[in-house]
Amino acid sequence: MASEITYAEVKFKNESPAPVVKGPPETKKPEQHPQKYPLWLPWLISLLLLLVCIALIVVLLVVPFCHSSDQPSALQQQFSEWECGSAVPQGTDRGWMCCPKGWRRFQGSCYFLSTDTMNCAESARNCTGMGSQLVVITSKAEQEFLIEQGTQRSKRDLFYIGLFEAVANQWQWVDKTPYNVTAAYWREGEPSPDHTENCTVMYLPEGTHNNWNDVRPTTTHHRICEAAAVTV
Protein backbone atom coordinates (compact mmCIF):
# COMPACT_ATOMS: atom_id res chain seq x y z
CA MET A 1 0.00 0.00 0.00
CA ALA A 2 1.43 3.29 -0.99
CA SER A 3 2.20 5.80 1.81
CA GLU A 4 -0.05 8.80 1.91
CA ILE A 5 1.59 12.19 1.62
CA THR A 6 0.05 14.93 3.69
CA TYR A 7 0.44 18.59 2.72
CA ALA A 8 0.11 21.44 5.11
CA GLU A 9 -0.29 25.04 4.10
CA VAL A 10 1.75 27.44 6.18
CA LYS A 11 1.18 31.18 5.98
CA PHE A 12 3.55 33.87 7.39
CA LYS A 13 2.40 37.30 8.44
CA ASN A 14 4.20 40.27 6.91
CA GLU A 15 6.28 41.99 9.60
CA SER A 16 7.92 45.32 9.16
CA PRO A 17 11.68 45.15 9.11
CA ALA A 18 13.49 46.17 12.22
CA PRO A 19 14.22 49.90 12.20
CA VAL A 20 17.75 50.89 11.46
CA VAL A 21 19.16 53.25 14.05
CA LYS A 22 21.21 55.96 12.43
CA GLY A 23 23.77 57.86 14.45
CA PRO A 24 24.73 61.51 13.89
CA PRO A 25 26.61 62.12 10.70
CA GLU A 26 30.29 61.78 11.19
CA THR A 27 31.90 65.22 11.21
CA LYS A 28 35.04 65.59 9.26
CA LYS A 29 37.86 67.16 11.16
CA PRO A 30 39.22 70.27 9.46
CA GLU A 31 42.70 70.05 8.17
CA GLN A 32 45.33 71.98 10.09
CA HIS A 33 46.84 74.83 8.06
CA PRO A 34 49.36 77.50 9.13
CA GLN A 35 47.61 80.76 10.24
CA LYS A 36 47.74 83.49 7.62
CA TYR A 37 47.49 87.28 8.35
CA PRO A 38 45.52 89.66 6.14
CA LEU A 39 47.59 91.46 3.55
CA TRP A 40 46.54 94.86 4.90
CA LEU A 41 47.77 94.20 8.46
CA PRO A 42 51.41 95.34 7.89
CA TRP A 43 50.12 98.59 6.35
CA LEU A 44 47.89 99.19 9.37
CA ILE A 45 50.80 98.64 11.76
CA SER A 46 52.99 101.05 9.76
CA LEU A 47 50.26 103.69 9.82
CA LEU A 48 49.84 103.35 13.59
CA LEU A 49 53.60 103.71 14.11
CA LEU A 50 53.62 106.85 11.95
CA LEU A 51 50.78 108.37 13.98
CA VAL A 52 52.64 107.60 17.20
CA CYS A 53 55.76 109.36 15.88
CA ILE A 54 53.73 112.44 14.88
CA ALA A 55 52.10 112.52 18.32
CA LEU A 56 55.51 112.39 20.01
CA ILE A 57 56.77 115.29 17.89
CA VAL A 58 53.74 117.37 18.81
CA VAL A 59 54.15 116.58 22.51
CA LEU A 60 57.88 117.31 22.59
CA LEU A 61 58.01 120.41 20.40
CA VAL A 62 54.63 122.09 20.05
CA VAL A 63 52.86 121.47 23.33
CA PRO A 64 55.59 122.86 25.63
CA PHE A 65 55.64 126.10 23.68
CA CYS A 66 51.87 126.43 23.59
CA HIS A 67 51.69 125.81 27.33
CA SER A 68 54.65 127.96 28.31
CA SER A 69 52.12 129.89 30.37
CA ASP A 70 48.51 129.45 31.36
CA GLN A 71 47.49 131.87 28.61
CA PRO A 72 49.55 132.77 25.53
CA SER A 73 51.17 136.16 25.98
CA ALA A 74 50.33 139.02 23.66
CA LEU A 75 53.78 138.62 22.14
CA GLN A 76 53.12 134.94 21.35
CA GLN A 77 49.89 135.85 19.60
CA GLN A 78 51.64 138.31 17.27
CA PHE A 79 54.58 136.23 15.99
CA SER A 80 55.02 132.79 14.49
CA GLU A 81 58.81 132.68 14.00
CA TRP A 82 61.00 132.48 17.09
CA GLU A 83 64.65 132.17 18.04
CA CYS A 84 65.50 130.35 21.26
CA GLY A 85 68.57 130.03 23.40
CA SER A 86 69.47 127.98 26.46
CA ALA A 87 69.77 130.73 29.01
CA VAL A 88 67.34 129.92 31.82
CA PRO A 89 69.02 129.85 35.26
CA GLN A 90 69.75 126.40 36.61
CA GLY A 91 67.13 124.88 38.86
CA THR A 92 64.15 125.88 36.72
CA ASP A 93 61.97 123.33 34.99
CA ARG A 94 62.37 124.89 31.55
CA GLY A 95 65.54 125.22 29.57
CA TRP A 96 64.94 127.69 26.71
CA MET A 97 64.15 131.38 26.39
CA CYS A 98 62.62 132.51 23.11
CA CYS A 99 62.19 135.85 21.34
CA PRO A 100 60.51 136.69 18.04
CA LYS A 101 62.82 136.40 15.06
CA GLY A 102 64.74 139.65 14.56
CA TRP A 103 64.46 140.71 18.22
CA ARG A 104 67.40 140.74 20.64
CA ARG A 105 67.37 138.88 23.94
CA PHE A 106 68.99 140.06 27.17
CA GLN A 107 68.42 138.26 30.44
CA GLY A 108 64.64 137.69 30.62
CA SER A 109 63.51 140.22 28.01
CA CYS A 110 63.25 140.60 24.24
CA TYR A 111 64.05 143.92 22.52
CA PHE A 112 63.09 145.32 19.15
CA LEU A 113 65.04 148.27 17.71
CA SER A 114 63.03 149.79 14.88
CA THR A 115 64.39 150.84 11.51
CA ASP A 116 61.56 153.32 10.85
CA THR A 117 60.62 156.45 12.79
CA MET A 118 57.43 157.60 14.50
CA ASN A 119 56.40 160.27 16.98
CA CYS A 120 56.14 159.51 20.68
CA ALA A 121 52.50 158.40 20.82
CA GLU A 122 52.78 156.36 17.60
CA SER A 123 55.88 154.64 18.93
CA ALA A 124 54.05 153.62 22.11
CA ARG A 125 51.08 152.29 20.12
CA ASN A 126 53.32 150.40 17.74
CA CYS A 127 55.02 148.56 20.58
CA THR A 128 51.68 147.79 22.20
CA GLY A 129 50.39 146.43 18.91
CA MET A 130 53.25 143.92 18.87
CA GLY A 131 52.45 142.67 22.36
CA SER A 132 55.21 144.72 23.97
CA GLN A 133 55.86 148.24 25.31
CA LEU A 134 58.45 150.98 24.99
CA VAL A 135 61.50 149.77 26.88
CA VAL A 136 61.74 150.22 30.65
CA ILE A 137 65.41 150.43 31.72
CA THR A 138 66.03 149.32 35.30
CA SER A 139 69.75 148.49 35.46
CA LYS A 140 73.14 149.64 34.22
CA ALA A 141 73.65 146.28 32.50
CA GLU A 142 70.45 146.76 30.52
CA GLN A 143 71.46 150.32 29.58
CA GLU A 144 74.85 149.08 28.33
CA PHE A 145 73.24 146.27 26.34
CA LEU A 146 70.89 148.68 24.55
CA ILE A 147 73.73 151.09 23.76
CA GLU A 148 75.70 148.22 22.25
CA GLN A 149 72.73 147.05 20.18
CA GLY A 150 71.98 150.57 18.98
CA THR A 151 75.53 151.43 17.96
CA GLN A 152 75.72 148.28 15.85
CA ARG A 153 73.11 149.79 13.52
CA SER A 154 74.30 152.72 11.47
CA LYS A 155 72.28 155.89 10.88
CA ARG A 156 70.03 155.30 13.87
CA ASP A 157 70.89 157.73 16.59
CA LEU A 158 67.76 158.47 18.62
CA PHE A 159 65.43 155.86 20.11
CA TYR A 160 62.25 156.46 22.11
CA ILE A 161 62.14 154.70 25.49
CA GLY A 162 59.20 154.28 27.86
CA LEU A 163 59.86 157.22 30.18
CA PHE A 164 57.38 160.13 30.25
CA GLU A 165 56.84 163.30 32.23
CA ALA A 166 53.31 162.66 33.45
CA VAL A 167 53.09 166.04 35.19
CA ALA A 168 55.70 168.75 35.65
CA ASN A 169 58.91 167.32 37.13
CA GLN A 170 57.36 163.90 37.69
CA TRP A 171 58.78 161.24 35.40
CA GLN A 172 57.08 157.89 35.10
CA TRP A 173 57.80 154.62 33.31
CA VAL A 174 55.16 153.31 30.94
CA ASP A 175 54.55 150.16 33.04
CA LYS A 176 54.30 152.15 36.31
CA THR A 177 57.72 150.95 37.48
CA PRO A 178 58.83 153.47 40.13
CA TYR A 179 61.18 156.08 38.68
CA ASN A 180 64.51 156.18 40.50
CA VAL A 181 66.47 159.35 39.76
CA THR A 182 69.68 157.74 41.03
CA ALA A 183 69.32 155.00 38.41
CA ALA A 184 68.56 157.38 35.53
CA TYR A 185 70.99 158.03 32.68
CA TRP A 186 70.32 161.63 31.64
CA ARG A 187 72.75 163.65 29.56
CA GLU A 188 74.32 166.60 31.28
CA GLY A 189 71.74 169.35 31.65
CA GLU A 190 68.83 167.00 31.07
CA PRO A 191 65.94 166.78 31.56
CA SER A 192 65.38 170.33 30.45
CA PRO A 193 63.01 172.69 32.32
CA ASP A 194 60.85 172.90 29.18
CA HIS A 195 57.82 170.81 30.17
CA THR A 196 56.69 170.53 26.56
CA GLU A 197 59.52 168.04 26.15
CA ASN A 198 57.83 165.19 28.02
CA CYS A 199 59.07 162.13 26.11
CA THR A 200 62.50 160.51 26.39
CA VAL A 201 64.99 159.20 23.84
CA MET A 202 68.37 157.54 24.00
CA TYR A 203 70.95 159.66 22.17
CA LEU A 204 73.52 157.08 21.06
CA PRO A 205 76.13 159.46 19.57
CA GLU A 206 76.74 160.74 23.10
CA GLY A 207 79.25 157.92 23.56
CA THR A 208 78.62 157.56 27.28
CA HIS A 209 76.18 155.71 29.50
CA ASN A 210 74.40 158.97 30.28
CA ASN A 211 72.57 159.53 27.01
CA TRP A 212 68.89 160.15 27.85
CA ASN A 213 67.36 163.29 26.40
CA ASP A 214 63.84 164.66 26.80
CA VAL A 215 62.13 165.68 23.54
CA ARG A 216 58.83 166.99 22.31
CA PRO A 217 56.31 164.23 21.58
CA THR A 218 55.76 165.41 18.00
CA THR A 219 59.33 164.66 16.89
CA THR A 220 59.88 161.40 15.01
CA HIS A 221 62.57 158.96 16.11
CA HIS A 222 63.28 155.25 16.21
CA ARG A 223 62.00 153.23 19.15
CA ILE A 224 62.96 150.33 21.37
CA CYS A 225 60.19 147.89 22.31
CA GLU A 226 60.50 145.39 25.14
CA ALA A 227 58.58 142.27 26.14
CA ALA A 228 59.20 139.36 28.49
CA ALA A 229 60.92 136.43 26.81
CA VAL A 230 58.87 133.23 26.42
CA THR A 231 60.28 130.26 28.35
CA VAL A 232 59.76 126.69 27.15
mmCIF file of C-alpha atoms in Angstrom:
data_model
loop_
_atom_site.group_PDB
_atom_site.id
_atom_site.type_symbol
_atom_site.label_atom_id
_atom_site.label_comp_id
_atom_site.label_asym_id
_atom_site.label_seq_id
_atom_site.Cartn_x
_atom_site.Cartn_y
_atom_site.Cartn_z
ATOM 1 C CA MET A 1 0.000 0.000 0.000
ATOM 2 C CA ALA A 2 1.429 3.294 -0.995
ATOM 3 C CA SER A 3 2.200 5.801 1.815
ATOM 4 C CA GLU A 4 -0.051 8.802 1.909
ATOM 5 C CA ILE A 5 1.587 12.192 1.621
ATOM 6 C CA THR A 6 0.048 14.931 3.693
ATOM 7 C CA TYR A 7 0.444 18.593 2.719
ATOM 8 C CA ALA A 8 0.109 21.444 5.110
ATOM 9 C CA GLU A 9 -0.285 25.035 4.095
ATOM 10 C CA VAL A 10 1.746 27.444 6.180
ATOM 11 C CA LYS A 11 1.179 31.184 5.979
ATOM 12 C CA PHE A 12 3.552 33.866 7.391
ATOM 13 C CA LYS A 13 2.404 37.299 8.439
ATOM 14 C CA ASN A 14 4.204 40.269 6.909
ATOM 15 C CA GLU A 15 6.284 41.988 9.597
ATOM 16 C CA SER A 16 7.923 45.325 9.159
ATOM 17 C CA PRO A 17 11.684 45.151 9.108
ATOM 18 C CA ALA A 18 13.488 46.166 12.223
ATOM 19 C CA PRO A 19 14.220 49.899 12.195
ATOM 20 C CA VAL A 20 17.747 50.886 11.459
ATOM 21 C CA VAL A 21 19.160 53.252 14.052
ATOM 22 C CA LYS A 22 21.205 55.958 12.431
ATOM 23 C CA GLY A 23 23.770 57.864 14.453
ATOM 24 C CA PRO A 24 24.734 61.512 13.886
ATOM 25 C CA PRO A 25 26.607 62.118 10.700
ATOM 26 C CA GLU A 26 30.286 61.780 11.189
ATOM 27 C CA THR A 27 31.902 65.215 11.214
ATOM 28 C CA LYS A 28 35.041 65.593 9.255
ATOM 29 C CA LYS A 29 37.864 67.163 11.165
ATOM 30 C CA PRO A 30 39.222 70.270 9.462
ATOM 31 C CA GLU A 31 42.698 70.045 8.173
ATOM 32 C CA GLN A 32 45.327 71.976 10.087
ATOM 33 C CA HIS A 33 46.835 74.830 8.055
ATOM 34 C CA PRO A 34 49.362 77.498 9.128
ATOM 35 C CA GLN A 35 47.613 80.756 10.236
ATOM 36 C CA LYS A 36 47.742 83.492 7.622
ATOM 37 C CA TYR A 37 47.490 87.280 8.354
ATOM 38 C CA PRO A 38 45.517 89.665 6.137
ATOM 39 C CA LEU A 39 47.593 91.463 3.548
ATOM 40 C CA TRP A 40 46.543 94.857 4.897
ATOM 41 C CA LEU A 41 47.771 94.205 8.460
ATOM 42 C CA PRO A 42 51.408 95.344 7.887
ATOM 43 C CA TRP A 43 50.122 98.585 6.351
ATOM 44 C CA LEU A 44 47.895 99.189 9.366
ATOM 45 C CA ILE A 45 50.802 98.640 11.763
ATOM 46 C CA SER A 46 52.987 101.048 9.759
ATOM 47 C CA LEU A 47 50.261 103.691 9.824
ATOM 48 C CA LEU A 48 49.843 103.353 13.589
ATOM 49 C CA LEU A 49 53.604 103.713 14.112
ATOM 50 C CA LEU A 50 53.617 106.847 11.954
ATOM 51 C CA LEU A 51 50.781 108.366 13.981
ATOM 52 C CA VAL A 52 52.640 107.602 17.204
ATOM 53 C CA CYS A 53 55.762 109.362 15.880
ATOM 54 C CA ILE A 54 53.731 112.438 14.884
ATOM 55 C CA ALA A 55 52.099 112.521 18.315
ATOM 56 C CA LEU A 56 55.505 112.394 20.006
ATOM 57 C CA ILE A 57 56.773 115.288 17.887
ATOM 58 C CA VAL A 58 53.740 117.372 18.810
ATOM 59 C CA VAL A 59 54.153 116.580 22.506
ATOM 60 C CA LEU A 60 57.884 117.306 22.588
ATOM 61 C CA LEU A 61 58.010 120.407 20.402
ATOM 62 C CA VAL A 62 54.634 122.089 20.048
ATOM 63 C CA VAL A 63 52.856 121.468 23.330
ATOM 64 C CA PRO A 64 55.590 122.864 25.629
ATOM 65 C CA PHE A 65 55.645 126.103 23.676
ATOM 66 C CA CYS A 66 51.869 126.432 23.589
ATOM 67 C CA HIS A 67 51.694 125.809 27.330
ATOM 68 C CA SER A 68 54.652 127.956 28.314
ATOM 69 C CA SER A 69 52.122 129.891 30.371
ATOM 70 C CA ASP A 70 48.507 129.454 31.363
ATOM 71 C CA GLN A 71 47.490 131.872 28.615
ATOM 72 C CA PRO A 72 49.547 132.774 25.531
ATOM 73 C CA SER A 73 51.174 136.157 25.981
ATOM 74 C CA ALA A 74 50.326 139.021 23.662
ATOM 75 C CA LEU A 75 53.782 138.620 22.140
ATOM 76 C CA GLN A 76 53.117 134.939 21.347
ATOM 77 C CA GLN A 77 49.887 135.850 19.604
ATOM 78 C CA GLN A 78 51.642 138.306 17.270
ATOM 79 C CA PHE A 79 54.576 136.235 15.993
ATOM 80 C CA SER A 80 55.019 132.788 14.487
ATOM 81 C CA GLU A 81 58.812 132.680 14.004
ATOM 82 C CA TRP A 82 61.000 132.476 17.085
ATOM 83 C CA GLU A 83 64.649 132.175 18.045
ATOM 84 C CA CYS A 84 65.504 130.346 21.259
ATOM 85 C CA GLY A 85 68.573 130.030 23.403
ATOM 86 C CA SER A 86 69.468 127.977 26.456
ATOM 87 C CA ALA A 87 69.770 130.730 29.009
ATOM 88 C CA VAL A 88 67.339 129.924 31.824
ATOM 89 C CA PRO A 89 69.018 129.849 35.265
ATOM 90 C CA GLN A 90 69.752 126.398 36.609
ATOM 91 C CA GLY A 91 67.126 124.882 38.857
ATOM 92 C CA THR A 92 64.153 125.881 36.720
ATOM 93 C CA ASP A 93 61.969 123.333 34.994
ATOM 94 C CA ARG A 94 62.369 124.889 31.547
ATOM 95 C CA GLY A 95 65.543 125.217 29.568
ATOM 96 C CA TRP A 96 64.936 127.690 26.707
ATOM 97 C CA MET A 97 64.148 131.383 26.387
ATOM 98 C CA CYS A 98 62.620 132.514 23.110
ATOM 99 C CA CYS A 99 62.192 135.853 21.340
ATOM 100 C CA PRO A 100 60.508 136.691 18.038
ATOM 101 C CA LYS A 101 62.822 136.404 15.061
ATOM 102 C CA GLY A 102 64.736 139.655 14.565
ATOM 103 C CA TRP A 103 64.459 140.710 18.216
ATOM 104 C CA ARG A 104 67.400 140.743 20.637
ATOM 105 C CA ARG A 105 67.366 138.881 23.942
ATOM 106 C CA PHE A 106 68.988 140.059 27.170
ATOM 107 C CA GLN A 107 68.420 138.258 30.445
ATOM 108 C CA GLY A 108 64.645 137.688 30.624
ATOM 109 C CA SER A 109 63.515 140.223 28.013
ATOM 110 C CA CYS A 110 63.247 140.601 24.236
ATOM 111 C CA TYR A 111 64.048 143.925 22.522
ATOM 112 C CA PHE A 112 63.087 145.323 19.151
ATOM 113 C CA LEU A 113 65.044 148.266 17.713
ATOM 114 C CA SER A 114 63.026 149.785 14.880
ATOM 115 C CA THR A 115 64.387 150.841 11.513
ATOM 116 C CA ASP A 116 61.564 153.322 10.852
ATOM 117 C CA THR A 117 60.617 156.453 12.786
ATOM 118 C CA MET A 118 57.427 157.602 14.500
ATOM 119 C CA ASN A 119 56.403 160.266 16.978
ATOM 120 C CA CYS A 120 56.143 159.510 20.677
ATOM 121 C CA ALA A 121 52.505 158.402 20.816
ATOM 122 C CA GLU A 122 52.779 156.360 17.597
ATOM 123 C CA SER A 123 55.879 154.637 18.928
ATOM 124 C CA ALA A 124 54.053 153.618 22.110
ATOM 125 C CA ARG A 125 51.082 152.292 20.124
ATOM 126 C CA ASN A 126 53.318 150.401 17.739
ATOM 127 C CA CYS A 127 55.023 148.557 20.583
ATOM 128 C CA THR A 128 51.684 147.787 22.202
ATOM 129 C CA GLY A 129 50.386 146.428 18.907
ATOM 130 C CA MET A 130 53.248 143.920 18.868
ATOM 131 C CA GLY A 131 52.453 142.671 22.359
ATOM 132 C CA SER A 132 55.212 144.722 23.971
ATOM 133 C CA GLN A 133 55.861 148.243 25.308
ATOM 134 C CA LEU A 134 58.450 150.976 24.990
ATOM 135 C CA VAL A 135 61.503 149.774 26.881
ATOM 136 C CA VAL A 136 61.744 150.225 30.650
ATOM 137 C CA ILE A 137 65.407 150.434 31.724
ATOM 138 C CA THR A 138 66.025 149.318 35.302
ATOM 139 C CA SER A 139 69.752 148.488 35.457
ATOM 140 C CA LYS A 140 73.139 149.643 34.221
ATOM 141 C CA ALA A 141 73.646 146.282 32.497
ATOM 142 C CA GLU A 142 70.450 146.763 30.525
ATOM 143 C CA GLN A 143 71.461 150.320 29.581
ATOM 144 C CA GLU A 144 74.845 149.076 28.334
ATOM 145 C CA PHE A 145 73.236 146.266 26.341
ATOM 146 C CA LEU A 146 70.893 148.678 24.548
ATOM 147 C CA ILE A 147 73.732 151.086 23.762
ATOM 148 C CA GLU A 148 75.702 148.220 22.249
ATOM 149 C CA GLN A 149 72.735 147.049 20.181
ATOM 150 C CA GLY A 150 71.979 150.573 18.982
ATOM 151 C CA THR A 151 75.526 151.434 17.959
ATOM 152 C CA GLN A 152 75.724 148.281 15.846
ATOM 153 C CA ARG A 153 73.113 149.789 13.517
ATOM 154 C CA SER A 154 74.303 152.723 11.472
ATOM 155 C CA LYS A 155 72.278 155.885 10.878
ATOM 156 C CA ARG A 156 70.032 155.300 13.867
ATOM 157 C CA ASP A 157 70.886 157.730 16.588
ATOM 158 C CA LEU A 158 67.756 158.470 18.623
ATOM 159 C CA PHE A 159 65.427 155.863 20.112
ATOM 160 C CA TYR A 160 62.246 156.457 22.111
ATOM 161 C CA ILE A 161 62.135 154.696 25.487
ATOM 162 C CA GLY A 162 59.200 154.276 27.862
ATOM 163 C CA LEU A 163 59.857 157.224 30.183
ATOM 164 C CA PHE A 164 57.380 160.133 30.249
ATOM 165 C CA GLU A 165 56.837 163.297 32.234
ATOM 166 C CA ALA A 166 53.314 162.656 33.454
ATOM 167 C CA VAL A 167 53.093 166.038 35.195
ATOM 168 C CA ALA A 168 55.701 168.754 35.650
ATOM 169 C CA ASN A 169 58.912 167.324 37.133
ATOM 170 C CA GLN A 170 57.358 163.905 37.694
ATOM 171 C CA TRP A 171 58.782 161.241 35.397
ATOM 172 C CA GLN A 172 57.077 157.891 35.099
ATOM 173 C CA TRP A 173 57.796 154.617 33.315
ATOM 174 C CA VAL A 174 55.161 153.307 30.943
ATOM 175 C CA ASP A 175 54.552 150.164 33.039
ATOM 176 C CA LYS A 176 54.302 152.146 36.309
ATOM 177 C CA THR A 177 57.723 150.951 37.483
ATOM 178 C CA PRO A 178 58.835 153.468 40.128
ATOM 179 C CA TYR A 179 61.182 156.081 38.684
ATOM 180 C CA ASN A 180 64.511 156.184 40.500
ATOM 181 C CA VAL A 181 66.474 159.345 39.759
ATOM 182 C CA THR A 182 69.680 157.742 41.027
ATOM 183 C CA ALA A 183 69.320 154.995 38.408
ATOM 184 C CA ALA A 184 68.556 157.376 35.526
ATOM 185 C CA TYR A 185 70.994 158.027 32.679
ATOM 186 C CA TRP A 186 70.322 161.629 31.644
ATOM 187 C CA ARG A 187 72.746 163.647 29.555
ATOM 188 C CA GLU A 188 74.322 166.597 31.280
ATOM 189 C CA GLY A 189 71.743 169.354 31.649
ATOM 190 C CA GLU A 190 68.828 166.996 31.066
ATOM 191 C CA PRO A 191 65.943 166.780 31.561
ATOM 192 C CA SER A 192 65.376 170.332 30.454
ATOM 193 C CA PRO A 193 63.015 172.690 32.318
ATOM 194 C CA ASP A 194 60.846 172.904 29.181
ATOM 195 C CA HIS A 195 57.819 170.812 30.172
ATOM 196 C CA THR A 196 56.687 170.535 26.559
ATOM 197 C CA GLU A 197 59.525 168.036 26.155
ATOM 198 C CA ASN A 198 57.832 165.193 28.018
ATOM 199 C CA CYS A 199 59.073 162.129 26.105
ATOM 200 C CA THR A 200 62.502 160.511 26.389
ATOM 201 C CA VAL A 201 64.988 159.203 23.840
ATOM 202 C CA MET A 202 68.370 157.537 24.002
ATOM 203 C CA TYR A 203 70.948 159.658 22.169
ATOM 204 C CA LEU A 204 73.516 157.082 21.058
ATOM 205 C CA PRO A 205 76.135 159.459 19.572
ATOM 206 C CA GLU A 206 76.740 160.736 23.101
ATOM 207 C CA GLY A 207 79.247 157.917 23.558
ATOM 208 C CA THR A 208 78.616 157.561 27.282
ATOM 209 C CA HIS A 209 76.180 155.706 29.497
ATOM 210 C CA ASN A 210 74.401 158.970 30.282
ATOM 211 C CA ASN A 211 72.569 159.528 27.015
ATOM 212 C CA TRP A 212 68.892 160.152 27.849
ATOM 213 C CA ASN A 213 67.359 163.289 26.396
ATOM 214 C CA ASP A 214 63.838 164.662 26.799
ATOM 215 C CA VAL A 215 62.134 165.680 23.540
ATOM 216 C CA ARG A 216 58.835 166.991 22.311
ATOM 217 C CA PRO A 217 56.311 164.230 21.581
ATOM 218 C CA THR A 218 55.755 165.406 17.999
ATOM 219 C CA THR A 219 59.328 164.656 16.893
ATOM 220 C CA THR A 220 59.882 161.404 15.015
ATOM 221 C CA HIS A 221 62.568 158.960 16.107
ATOM 222 C CA HIS A 222 63.280 155.253 16.205
ATOM 223 C CA ARG A 223 61.999 153.232 19.146
ATOM 224 C CA ILE A 224 62.960 150.334 21.370
ATOM 225 C CA CYS A 225 60.192 147.891 22.310
ATOM 226 C CA GLU A 226 60.501 145.389 25.139
ATOM 227 C CA ALA A 227 58.576 142.268 26.140
ATOM 228 C CA ALA A 228 59.197 139.358 28.490
ATOM 229 C CA ALA A 229 60.916 136.425 26.807
ATOM 230 C CA VAL A 230 58.867 133.234 26.420
ATOM 231 C CA THR A 231 60.279 130.263 28.348
ATOM 232 C CA VAL A 232 59.759 126.690 27.149
#
